[in-house]
PDB file of C-alpha atoms in Angstrom:
ATOM      1  CA  MET L1264       0.000   0.000   0.000  1.00  0.00           C
ATOM      2  CA  LYS L1265       2.863   2.332   0.796  1.00  0.00           C
ATOM      3  CA  ASP L1266       4.382   1.671  -2.634  1.00  0.00           C
ATOM      4  CA  ILE L1267       1.173   2.753  -4.355  1.00  0.00           C
ATOM      5  CA  GLU L1268       1.042   5.928  -2.240  1.00  0.00           C
ATOM      6  CA  LYS L1269       4.658   6.683  -3.159  1.00  0.00           C
ATOM      7  CA  ILE L1270       3.899   6.166  -6.858  1.00  0.00           C
ATOM      8  CA  ILE L1271       0.802   8.369  -6.664  1.00  0.00           C
ATOM      9  CA  LYS L1272       2.761  11.032  -4.778  1.00  0.00           C
ATOM     10  CA  LYS L1273       5.588  10.945  -7.354  1.00  0.00           C
ATOM     11  CA  GLU L1274       3.069  11.181 -10.212  1.00  0.00           C
ATOM     12  CA  SER L1275       1.421  14.238  -8.670  1.00  0.00           C
ATOM     13  CA  GLN L1276       4.832  15.821  -8.076  1.00  0.00           C
ATOM     14  CA  SER L1277       5.731  15.113 -11.710  1.00  0.00           C
ATOM     15  CA  GLU L1278       2.477  16.686 -12.881  1.00  0.00           C
ATOM     16  CA  ILE L1279       3.158  19.782 -10.783  1.00  0.00           C
ATOM     17  CA  LEU L1280       6.708  19.967 -12.168  1.00  0.00           C
ATOM     18  CA  VAL L1281       5.448  19.684 -15.763  1.00  0.00           C
ATOM     19  CA  GLU L1282       2.830  22.390 -15.137  1.00  0.00           C
ATOM     20  CA  THR L1283       5.483  24.642 -13.604  1.00  0.00           C
ATOM     21  CA  ILE L1284       7.851  24.122 -16.552  1.00  0.00           C
ATOM     22  CA  GLU L1285       5.047  24.755 -19.049  1.00  0.00           C
ATOM     23  CA  SER L1286       4.044  27.896 -17.168  1.00  0.00           C
ATOM     24  CA  GLU L1287       7.626  29.182 -17.122  1.00  0.00           C
ATOM     25  CA  ALA L1288       8.047  28.419 -20.814  1.00  0.00           C
ATOM     26  CA  LYS L1289       4.837  30.259 -21.623  1.00  0.00           C
ATOM     27  CA  SER L1290       5.950  33.253 -19.545  1.00  0.00           C
ATOM     28  CA  TYR L1291       9.314  33.263 -21.339  1.00  0.00           C
ATOM     29  CA  ARG L1292       7.613  33.106 -24.767  1.00  0.00           C
ATOM     30  CA  LEU L1293       5.329  35.991 -23.823  1.00  0.00           C
ATOM     31  CA  ALA L1294       8.322  38.048 -22.649  1.00  0.00           C
ATOM     32  CA  PHE L1295      10.231  37.232 -25.846  1.00  0.00           C
ATOM     33  CA  ASP L1296       7.252  38.222 -28.012  1.00  0.00           C
ATOM     34  CA  ALA L1297       6.823  41.483 -26.085  1.00  0.00           C
ATOM     35  CA  ALA L1298      10.518  42.296 -26.520  1.00  0.00           C
ATOM     36  CA  ALA L1299      10.368  41.518 -30.242  1.00  0.00           C
ATOM     37  CA  LYS L1300       7.409  43.866 -30.692  1.00  0.00           C
ATOM     38  CA  TYR L1301       9.199  46.610 -28.786  1.00  0.00           C
ATOM     39  CA  LEU L1302      12.310  46.186 -30.937  1.00  0.00           C
ATOM     40  CA  LYS L1303      10.696  47.421 -34.156  1.00  0.00           C
ATOM     41  CA  SER L1304      13.236  50.235 -33.912  1.00  0.00           C
ATOM     42  CA  ALA L1305      16.680  49.967 -32.331  1.00  0.00           C
ATOM     43  CA  LYS L1306      16.722  50.001 -28.545  1.00  0.00           C
ATOM     44  CA  THR L1307      19.350  49.614 -25.863  1.00  0.00           C
ATOM     45  CA  GLU L1308      19.454  46.651 -23.507  1.00  0.00           C
ATOM     46  CA  TYR L1309      18.339  48.936 -20.683  1.00  0.00           C
ATOM     47  CA  GLU L1310      15.298  50.183 -22.605  1.00  0.00           C
ATOM     48  CA  VAL L1311      14.144  46.652 -23.436  1.00  0.00           C
ATOM     49  CA  LYS L1312      14.628  45.483 -19.844  1.00  0.00           C
ATOM     50  CA  ASN L1313      12.631  48.439 -18.530  1.00  0.00           C
ATOM     51  CA  LYS L1314       9.804  47.812 -20.979  1.00  0.00           C
ATOM     52  CA  LEU L1315       9.590  44.161 -19.968  1.00  0.00           C
ATOM     53  CA  TYR L1316       9.653  45.068 -16.261  1.00  0.00           C
ATOM     54  CA  GLU L1317       6.833  47.554 -16.904  1.00  0.00           C
ATOM     55  CA  LYS L1318       4.824  44.774 -18.514  1.00  0.00           C
ATOM     56  CA  GLY L1319       5.275  42.682 -15.369  1.00  0.00           C
ATOM     57  CA  PHE L1320       7.583  39.924 -16.573  1.00  0.00           C
ATOM     58  CA  HIS L1321       9.764  38.013 -14.129  1.00  0.00           C
ATOM     59  CA  LYS L1322      13.477  38.882 -13.869  1.00  0.00           C
ATOM     60  CA  ASN L1323      14.621  35.401 -14.931  1.00  0.00           C
ATOM     61  CA  ASP L1324      12.484  35.541 -18.078  1.00  0.00           C
ATOM     62  CA  ILE L1325      13.761  39.028 -18.859  1.00  0.00           C
ATOM     63  CA  ASP L1326      17.394  37.974 -18.443  1.00  0.00           C
ATOM     64  CA  GLN L1327      16.887  34.958 -20.720  1.00  0.00           C
ATOM     65  CA  VAL L1328      15.106  37.066 -23.337  1.00  0.00           C
ATOM     66  CA  ILE L1329      17.856  39.709 -23.263  1.00  0.00           C
ATOM     67  CA  GLU L1330      20.560  37.076 -23.726  1.00  0.00           C
ATOM     68  CA  LYS L1331      18.706  35.501 -26.634  1.00  0.00           C
ATOM     69  CA  MET L1332      18.037  38.908 -28.224  1.00  0.00           C
ATOM     70  CA  LYS L1333      21.742  39.742 -27.907  1.00  0.00           C
ATOM     71  CA  TYR L1334      22.696  36.365 -29.370  1.00  0.00           C
ATOM     72  CA  TYR L1335      20.495  36.965 -32.429  1.00  0.00           C
ATOM     73  CA  GLY L1336      21.764  40.538 -32.762  1.00  0.00           C
ATOM     74  CA  TYR L1337      18.446  42.218 -32.003  1.00  0.00           C
ATOM     75  CA  ILE L1338      20.039  44.060 -29.096  1.00  0.00           C
ATOM     76  CA  ASP L1339      23.506  45.473 -29.662  1.00  0.00           C
ATOM     77  CA  ASP L1340      24.403  48.531 -27.605  1.00  0.00           C
ATOM     78  CA  LEU L1341      27.566  49.189 -29.625  1.00  0.00           C
ATOM     79  CA  SER L1342      25.704  49.299 -32.941  1.00  0.00           C
ATOM     80  CA  TYR L1343      23.038  51.451 -31.320  1.00  0.00           C
ATOM     81  CA  ALA L1344      25.665  53.863 -29.957  1.00  0.00           C
ATOM     82  CA  LYS L1345      27.438  54.109 -33.337  1.00  0.00           C
ATOM     83  CA  ALA L1346      24.173  54.894 -35.110  1.00  0.00           C
ATOM     84  CA  TYR L1347      23.263  57.430 -32.427  1.00  0.00           C
ATOM     85  CA  VAL L1348      26.622  59.204 -32.773  1.00  0.00           C
ATOM     86  CA  LYS L1349      26.334  59.294 -36.577  1.00  0.00           C
ATOM     87  CA  ARG L1350      22.825  60.668 -36.339  1.00  0.00           C
ATOM     88  CA  TYR L1351      23.443  63.423 -33.792  1.00  0.00           C
ATOM     89  CA  ILE L1352      27.046  64.538 -34.421  1.00  0.00           C
ATOM     90  CA  LYS L1353      25.737  66.976 -37.030  1.00  0.00           C
ATOM     91  CA  LYS L1354      23.367  68.555 -34.497  1.00  0.00           C
ATOM     92  CA  ILE L1355      24.973  68.491 -31.070  1.00  0.00           C
ATOM     93  CA  GLY L1356      28.428  68.190 -29.545  1.00  0.00           C
ATOM     94  CA  ARG L1357      30.280  65.169 -28.272  1.00  0.00           C
ATOM     95  CA  ASN L1358      29.678  65.967 -24.589  1.00  0.00           C
ATOM     96  CA  LYS L1359      25.905  66.058 -25.012  1.00  0.00           C
ATOM     97  CA  ILE L1360      25.890  62.861 -27.067  1.00  0.00           C
ATOM     98  CA  GLU L1361      27.994  61.084 -24.443  1.00  0.00           C
ATOM     99  CA  TYR L1362      25.676  62.313 -21.705  1.00  0.00           C
ATOM    100  CA  LYS L1363      22.537  61.164 -23.504  1.00  0.00           C
ATOM    101  CA  LEU L1364      23.945  57.722 -24.301  1.00  0.00           C
ATOM    102  CA  THR L1365      25.408  57.166 -20.849  1.00  0.00           C
ATOM    103  CA  TYR L1366      22.768  58.649 -18.576  1.00  0.00           C
ATOM    104  CA  GLU L1367      19.550  58.553 -20.581  1.00  0.00           C
ATOM    105  CA  LYS L1368      20.038  55.397 -22.645  1.00  0.00           C
ATOM    106  CA  HIS L1369      22.243  53.670 -20.016  1.00  0.00           C
ATOM    107  CA  VAL L1370      24.865  52.482 -22.470  1.00  0.00           C
ATOM    108  CA  ALA L1371      28.131  51.524 -20.749  1.00  0.00           C
ATOM    109  CA  GLN L1372      30.836  54.206 -20.889  1.00  0.00           C
ATOM    110  CA  ASN L1373      33.340  51.876 -22.580  1.00  0.00           C
ATOM    111  CA  VAL L1374      30.769  51.118 -25.301  1.00  0.00           C
ATOM    112  CA  VAL L1375      30.141  54.847 -25.830  1.00  0.00           C
ATOM    113  CA  SER L1376      33.899  55.460 -26.104  1.00  0.00           C
ATOM    114  CA  GLU L1377      34.247  52.634 -28.607  1.00  0.00           C
ATOM    115  CA  ALA L1378      31.376  54.041 -30.677  1.00  0.00           C
ATOM    116  CA  PHE L1379      33.016  57.473 -30.757  1.00  0.00           C
ATOM    117  CA  ASN L1380      36.371  55.970 -31.727  1.00  0.00           C
ATOM    118  CA  ALA L1381      34.712  54.204 -34.644  1.00  0.00           C
ATOM    119  CA  VAL L1382      32.582  57.119 -35.874  1.00  0.00           C
ATOM    120  CA  TYR L1383      33.811  60.430 -34.497  1.00  0.00           C
ATOM    121  CA  VAL L1384      35.810  62.901 -36.592  1.00  0.00           C
ATOM    122  CA  ARG L1385      37.083  65.928 -34.660  1.00  0.00           C
ATOM    123  CA  ASN L1386      37.301  68.199 -37.733  1.00  0.00           C
ATOM    124  CA  GLU L1387      33.689  67.419 -38.536  1.00  0.00           C
ATOM    125  CA  GLU L1388      32.620  68.512 -35.054  1.00  0.00           C
ATOM    126  CA  TYR L1389      34.637  71.714 -35.449  1.00  0.00           C
ATOM    127  CA  ASP L1390      32.894  72.521 -38.739  1.00  0.00           C
ATOM    128  CA  VAL L1391      29.458  71.796 -37.301  1.00  0.00           C
ATOM    129  CA  CYS L1392      30.249  73.873 -34.213  1.00  0.00           C
ATOM    130  CA  LYS L1393      31.381  76.791 -36.363  1.00  0.00           C
ATOM    131  CA  ASN L1394      28.255  76.604 -38.524  1.00  0.00           C
ATOM    132  CA  THR L1395      26.091  76.447 -35.405  1.00  0.00           C
ATOM    133  CA  ALA L1396      27.841  79.533 -34.018  1.00  0.00           C
ATOM    134  CA  ILE L1397      27.339  81.450 -37.256  1.00  0.00           C
ATOM    135  CA  LYS L1398      23.665  80.498 -37.522  1.00  0.00           C
ATOM    136  CA  TYR L1399      23.037  81.442 -33.888  1.00  0.00           C
ATOM    137  CA  ALA L1400      24.805  84.795 -34.234  1.00  0.00           C
ATOM    138  CA  ILE L1401      22.903  85.664 -37.409  1.00  0.00           C
ATOM    139  CA  LYS L1402      19.557  84.578 -35.962  1.00  0.00           C
ATOM    140  CA  ARG L1403      20.125  86.646 -32.790  1.00  0.00           C
ATOM    141  CA  HIS L1404      21.736  89.584 -34.674  1.00  0.00           C
ATOM    142  CA  LEU L1405      24.829  89.316 -32.494  1.00  0.00           C
ATOM    143  CA  LYS L1406      28.098  91.128 -33.054  1.00  0.00           C
ATOM    144  CA  LEU L1407      31.461  89.628 -32.297  1.00  0.00           C
ATOM    145  CA  ASP L1408      32.099  91.891 -29.332  1.00  0.00           C
ATOM    146  CA  MET L1409      32.654  90.468 -25.857  1.00  0.00           C
ATOM    147  CA  GLU L1410      28.923  90.177 -25.095  1.00  0.00           C
ATOM    148  CA  GLY L1411      28.129  88.518 -28.427  1.00  0.00           C
ATOM    149  CA  LYS L1412      31.004  86.044 -28.122  1.00  0.00           C
ATOM    150  CA  THR L1413      29.906  85.169 -24.594  1.00  0.00           C
ATOM    151  CA  LYS L1414      26.355  84.459 -25.752  1.00  0.00           C
ATOM    152  CA  ILE L1415      27.574  82.385 -28.692  1.00  0.00           C
ATOM    153  CA  SER L1416      30.016  80.437 -26.488  1.00  0.00           C
ATOM    154  CA  ASN L1417      27.325  79.701 -23.911  1.00  0.00           C
ATOM    155  CA  HIS L1418      24.958  78.526 -26.646  1.00  0.00           C
ATOM    156  CA  LEU L1419      27.615  76.197 -28.052  1.00  0.00           C
ATOM    157  CA  TYR L1420      28.395  74.849 -24.594  1.00  0.00           C
ATOM    158  CA  MET L1421      24.702  74.124 -23.996  1.00  0.00           C
ATOM    159  CA  ARG L1422      24.667  72.238 -27.302  1.00  0.00           C
ATOM    160  CA  GLY L1423      27.366  69.943 -25.904  1.00  0.00           C
ATOM    161  CA  TYR L1424      30.515  71.247 -27.536  1.00  0.00           C
ATOM    162  CA  ASN L1425      33.853  71.010 -25.764  1.00  0.00           C
ATOM    163  CA  TRP L1426      35.401  74.278 -24.507  1.00  0.00           C
ATOM    164  CA  SER L1427      38.549  73.689 -26.561  1.00  0.00           C
ATOM    165  CA  ILE L1428      36.514  73.447 -29.769  1.00  0.00           C
ATOM    166  CA  ILE L1429      34.427  76.462 -28.741  1.00  0.00           C
ATOM    167  CA  GLY L1430      37.619  78.440 -28.130  1.00  0.00           C
ATOM    168  CA  SER L1431      38.998  77.481 -31.554  1.00  0.00           C
ATOM    169  CA  VAL L1432      35.735  78.408 -33.252  1.00  0.00           C
ATOM    170  CA  MET L1433      35.462  81.738 -31.439  1.00  0.00           C
ATOM    171  CA  SER L1434      39.061  82.620 -32.355  1.00  0.00           C
ATOM    172  CA  ALA L1435      38.415  81.788 -35.997  1.00  0.00           C
ATOM    173  CA  LEU L1436      35.105  83.662 -36.300  1.00  0.00           C
ATOM    174  CA  LYS L1437      35.211  86.931 -38.177  1.00  0.00           C
ATOM    175  CA  ASP L1438      32.592  89.610 -38.760  1.00  0.00           C
ATOM    176  CA  THR L1439      32.505  88.616 -42.435  1.00  0.00           C
ATOM    177  CA  ASP L1440      31.265  85.138 -41.382  1.00  0.00           C
ATOM    178  CA  LEU L1441      28.143  86.761 -39.969  1.00  0.00           C
ATOM    179  CA  LEU L1442      27.084  88.438 -43.206  1.00  0.00           C
ATOM    180  CA  GLU L1443      23.903  86.854 -44.509  1.00  0.00           C
TER     181      GLU L1443
END
Protein backbone atom coordinates (compact mmCIF):
# COMPACT_ATOMS: atom_id res chain seq x y z
CA MET A 1 0.00 0.00 0.00
CA LYS A 2 2.86 2.33 0.80
CA ASP A 3 4.38 1.67 -2.63
CA ILE A 4 1.17 2.75 -4.35
CA GLU A 5 1.04 5.93 -2.24
CA LYS A 6 4.66 6.68 -3.16
CA ILE A 7 3.90 6.17 -6.86
CA ILE A 8 0.80 8.37 -6.66
CA LYS A 9 2.76 11.03 -4.78
CA LYS A 10 5.59 10.95 -7.35
CA GLU A 11 3.07 11.18 -10.21
CA SER A 12 1.42 14.24 -8.67
CA GLN A 13 4.83 15.82 -8.08
CA SER A 14 5.73 15.11 -11.71
CA GLU A 15 2.48 16.69 -12.88
CA ILE A 16 3.16 19.78 -10.78
CA LEU A 17 6.71 19.97 -12.17
CA VAL A 18 5.45 19.68 -15.76
CA GLU A 19 2.83 22.39 -15.14
CA THR A 20 5.48 24.64 -13.60
CA ILE A 21 7.85 24.12 -16.55
CA GLU A 22 5.05 24.75 -19.05
CA SER A 23 4.04 27.90 -17.17
CA GLU A 24 7.63 29.18 -17.12
CA ALA A 25 8.05 28.42 -20.81
CA LYS A 26 4.84 30.26 -21.62
CA SER A 27 5.95 33.25 -19.54
CA TYR A 28 9.31 33.26 -21.34
CA ARG A 29 7.61 33.11 -24.77
CA LEU A 30 5.33 35.99 -23.82
CA ALA A 31 8.32 38.05 -22.65
CA PHE A 32 10.23 37.23 -25.85
CA ASP A 33 7.25 38.22 -28.01
CA ALA A 34 6.82 41.48 -26.09
CA ALA A 35 10.52 42.30 -26.52
CA ALA A 36 10.37 41.52 -30.24
CA LYS A 37 7.41 43.87 -30.69
CA TYR A 38 9.20 46.61 -28.79
CA LEU A 39 12.31 46.19 -30.94
CA LYS A 40 10.70 47.42 -34.16
CA SER A 41 13.24 50.24 -33.91
CA ALA A 42 16.68 49.97 -32.33
CA LYS A 43 16.72 50.00 -28.55
CA THR A 44 19.35 49.61 -25.86
CA GLU A 45 19.45 46.65 -23.51
CA TYR A 46 18.34 48.94 -20.68
CA GLU A 47 15.30 50.18 -22.60
CA VAL A 48 14.14 46.65 -23.44
CA LYS A 49 14.63 45.48 -19.84
CA ASN A 50 12.63 48.44 -18.53
CA LYS A 51 9.80 47.81 -20.98
CA LEU A 52 9.59 44.16 -19.97
CA TYR A 53 9.65 45.07 -16.26
CA GLU A 54 6.83 47.55 -16.90
CA LYS A 55 4.82 44.77 -18.51
CA GLY A 56 5.28 42.68 -15.37
CA PHE A 57 7.58 39.92 -16.57
CA HIS A 58 9.76 38.01 -14.13
CA LYS A 59 13.48 38.88 -13.87
CA ASN A 60 14.62 35.40 -14.93
CA ASP A 61 12.48 35.54 -18.08
CA ILE A 62 13.76 39.03 -18.86
CA ASP A 63 17.39 37.97 -18.44
CA GLN A 64 16.89 34.96 -20.72
CA VAL A 65 15.11 37.07 -23.34
CA ILE A 66 17.86 39.71 -23.26
CA GLU A 67 20.56 37.08 -23.73
CA LYS A 68 18.71 35.50 -26.63
CA MET A 69 18.04 38.91 -28.22
CA LYS A 70 21.74 39.74 -27.91
CA TYR A 71 22.70 36.37 -29.37
CA TYR A 72 20.49 36.96 -32.43
CA GLY A 73 21.76 40.54 -32.76
CA TYR A 74 18.45 42.22 -32.00
CA ILE A 75 20.04 44.06 -29.10
CA ASP A 76 23.51 45.47 -29.66
CA ASP A 77 24.40 48.53 -27.61
CA LEU A 78 27.57 49.19 -29.63
CA SER A 79 25.70 49.30 -32.94
CA TYR A 80 23.04 51.45 -31.32
CA ALA A 81 25.67 53.86 -29.96
CA LYS A 82 27.44 54.11 -33.34
CA ALA A 83 24.17 54.89 -35.11
CA TYR A 84 23.26 57.43 -32.43
CA VAL A 85 26.62 59.20 -32.77
CA LYS A 86 26.33 59.29 -36.58
CA ARG A 87 22.83 60.67 -36.34
CA TYR A 88 23.44 63.42 -33.79
CA ILE A 89 27.05 64.54 -34.42
CA LYS A 90 25.74 66.98 -37.03
CA LYS A 91 23.37 68.55 -34.50
CA ILE A 92 24.97 68.49 -31.07
CA GLY A 93 28.43 68.19 -29.55
CA ARG A 94 30.28 65.17 -28.27
CA ASN A 95 29.68 65.97 -24.59
CA LYS A 96 25.90 66.06 -25.01
CA ILE A 97 25.89 62.86 -27.07
CA GLU A 98 27.99 61.08 -24.44
CA TYR A 99 25.68 62.31 -21.70
CA LYS A 100 22.54 61.16 -23.50
CA LEU A 101 23.94 57.72 -24.30
CA THR A 102 25.41 57.17 -20.85
CA TYR A 103 22.77 58.65 -18.58
CA GLU A 104 19.55 58.55 -20.58
CA LYS A 105 20.04 55.40 -22.64
CA HIS A 106 22.24 53.67 -20.02
CA VAL A 107 24.87 52.48 -22.47
CA ALA A 108 28.13 51.52 -20.75
CA GLN A 109 30.84 54.21 -20.89
CA ASN A 110 33.34 51.88 -22.58
CA VAL A 111 30.77 51.12 -25.30
CA VAL A 112 30.14 54.85 -25.83
CA SER A 113 33.90 55.46 -26.10
CA GLU A 114 34.25 52.63 -28.61
CA ALA A 115 31.38 54.04 -30.68
CA PHE A 116 33.02 57.47 -30.76
CA ASN A 117 36.37 55.97 -31.73
CA ALA A 118 34.71 54.20 -34.64
CA VAL A 119 32.58 57.12 -35.87
CA TYR A 120 33.81 60.43 -34.50
CA VAL A 121 35.81 62.90 -36.59
CA ARG A 122 37.08 65.93 -34.66
CA ASN A 123 37.30 68.20 -37.73
CA GLU A 124 33.69 67.42 -38.54
CA GLU A 125 32.62 68.51 -35.05
CA TYR A 126 34.64 71.71 -35.45
CA ASP A 127 32.89 72.52 -38.74
CA VAL A 128 29.46 71.80 -37.30
CA CYS A 129 30.25 73.87 -34.21
CA LYS A 130 31.38 76.79 -36.36
CA ASN A 131 28.25 76.60 -38.52
CA THR A 132 26.09 76.45 -35.41
CA ALA A 133 27.84 79.53 -34.02
CA ILE A 134 27.34 81.45 -37.26
CA LYS A 135 23.66 80.50 -37.52
CA TYR A 136 23.04 81.44 -33.89
CA ALA A 137 24.80 84.80 -34.23
CA ILE A 138 22.90 85.66 -37.41
CA LYS A 139 19.56 84.58 -35.96
CA ARG A 140 20.12 86.65 -32.79
CA HIS A 141 21.74 89.58 -34.67
CA LEU A 142 24.83 89.32 -32.49
CA LYS A 143 28.10 91.13 -33.05
CA LEU A 144 31.46 89.63 -32.30
CA ASP A 145 32.10 91.89 -29.33
CA MET A 146 32.65 90.47 -25.86
CA GLU A 147 28.92 90.18 -25.10
CA GLY A 148 28.13 88.52 -28.43
CA LYS A 149 31.00 86.04 -28.12
CA THR A 150 29.91 85.17 -24.59
CA LYS A 151 26.35 84.46 -25.75
CA ILE A 152 27.57 82.38 -28.69
CA SER A 153 30.02 80.44 -26.49
CA ASN A 154 27.32 79.70 -23.91
CA HIS A 155 24.96 78.53 -26.65
CA LEU A 156 27.62 76.20 -28.05
CA TYR A 157 28.39 74.85 -24.59
CA MET A 158 24.70 74.12 -24.00
CA ARG A 159 24.67 72.24 -27.30
CA GLY A 160 27.37 69.94 -25.90
CA TYR A 161 30.52 71.25 -27.54
CA ASN A 162 33.85 71.01 -25.76
CA TRP A 163 35.40 74.28 -24.51
CA SER A 164 38.55 73.69 -26.56
CA ILE A 165 36.51 73.45 -29.77
CA ILE A 166 34.43 76.46 -28.74
CA GLY A 167 37.62 78.44 -28.13
CA SER A 168 39.00 77.48 -31.55
CA VAL A 169 35.74 78.41 -33.25
CA MET A 170 35.46 81.74 -31.44
CA SER A 171 39.06 82.62 -32.36
CA ALA A 172 38.41 81.79 -36.00
CA LEU A 173 35.11 83.66 -36.30
CA LYS A 174 35.21 86.93 -38.18
CA ASP A 175 32.59 89.61 -38.76
CA THR A 176 32.51 88.62 -42.43
CA ASP A 177 31.27 85.14 -41.38
CA LEU A 178 28.14 86.76 -39.97
CA LEU A 179 27.08 88.44 -43.21
CA GLU A 180 23.90 86.85 -44.51
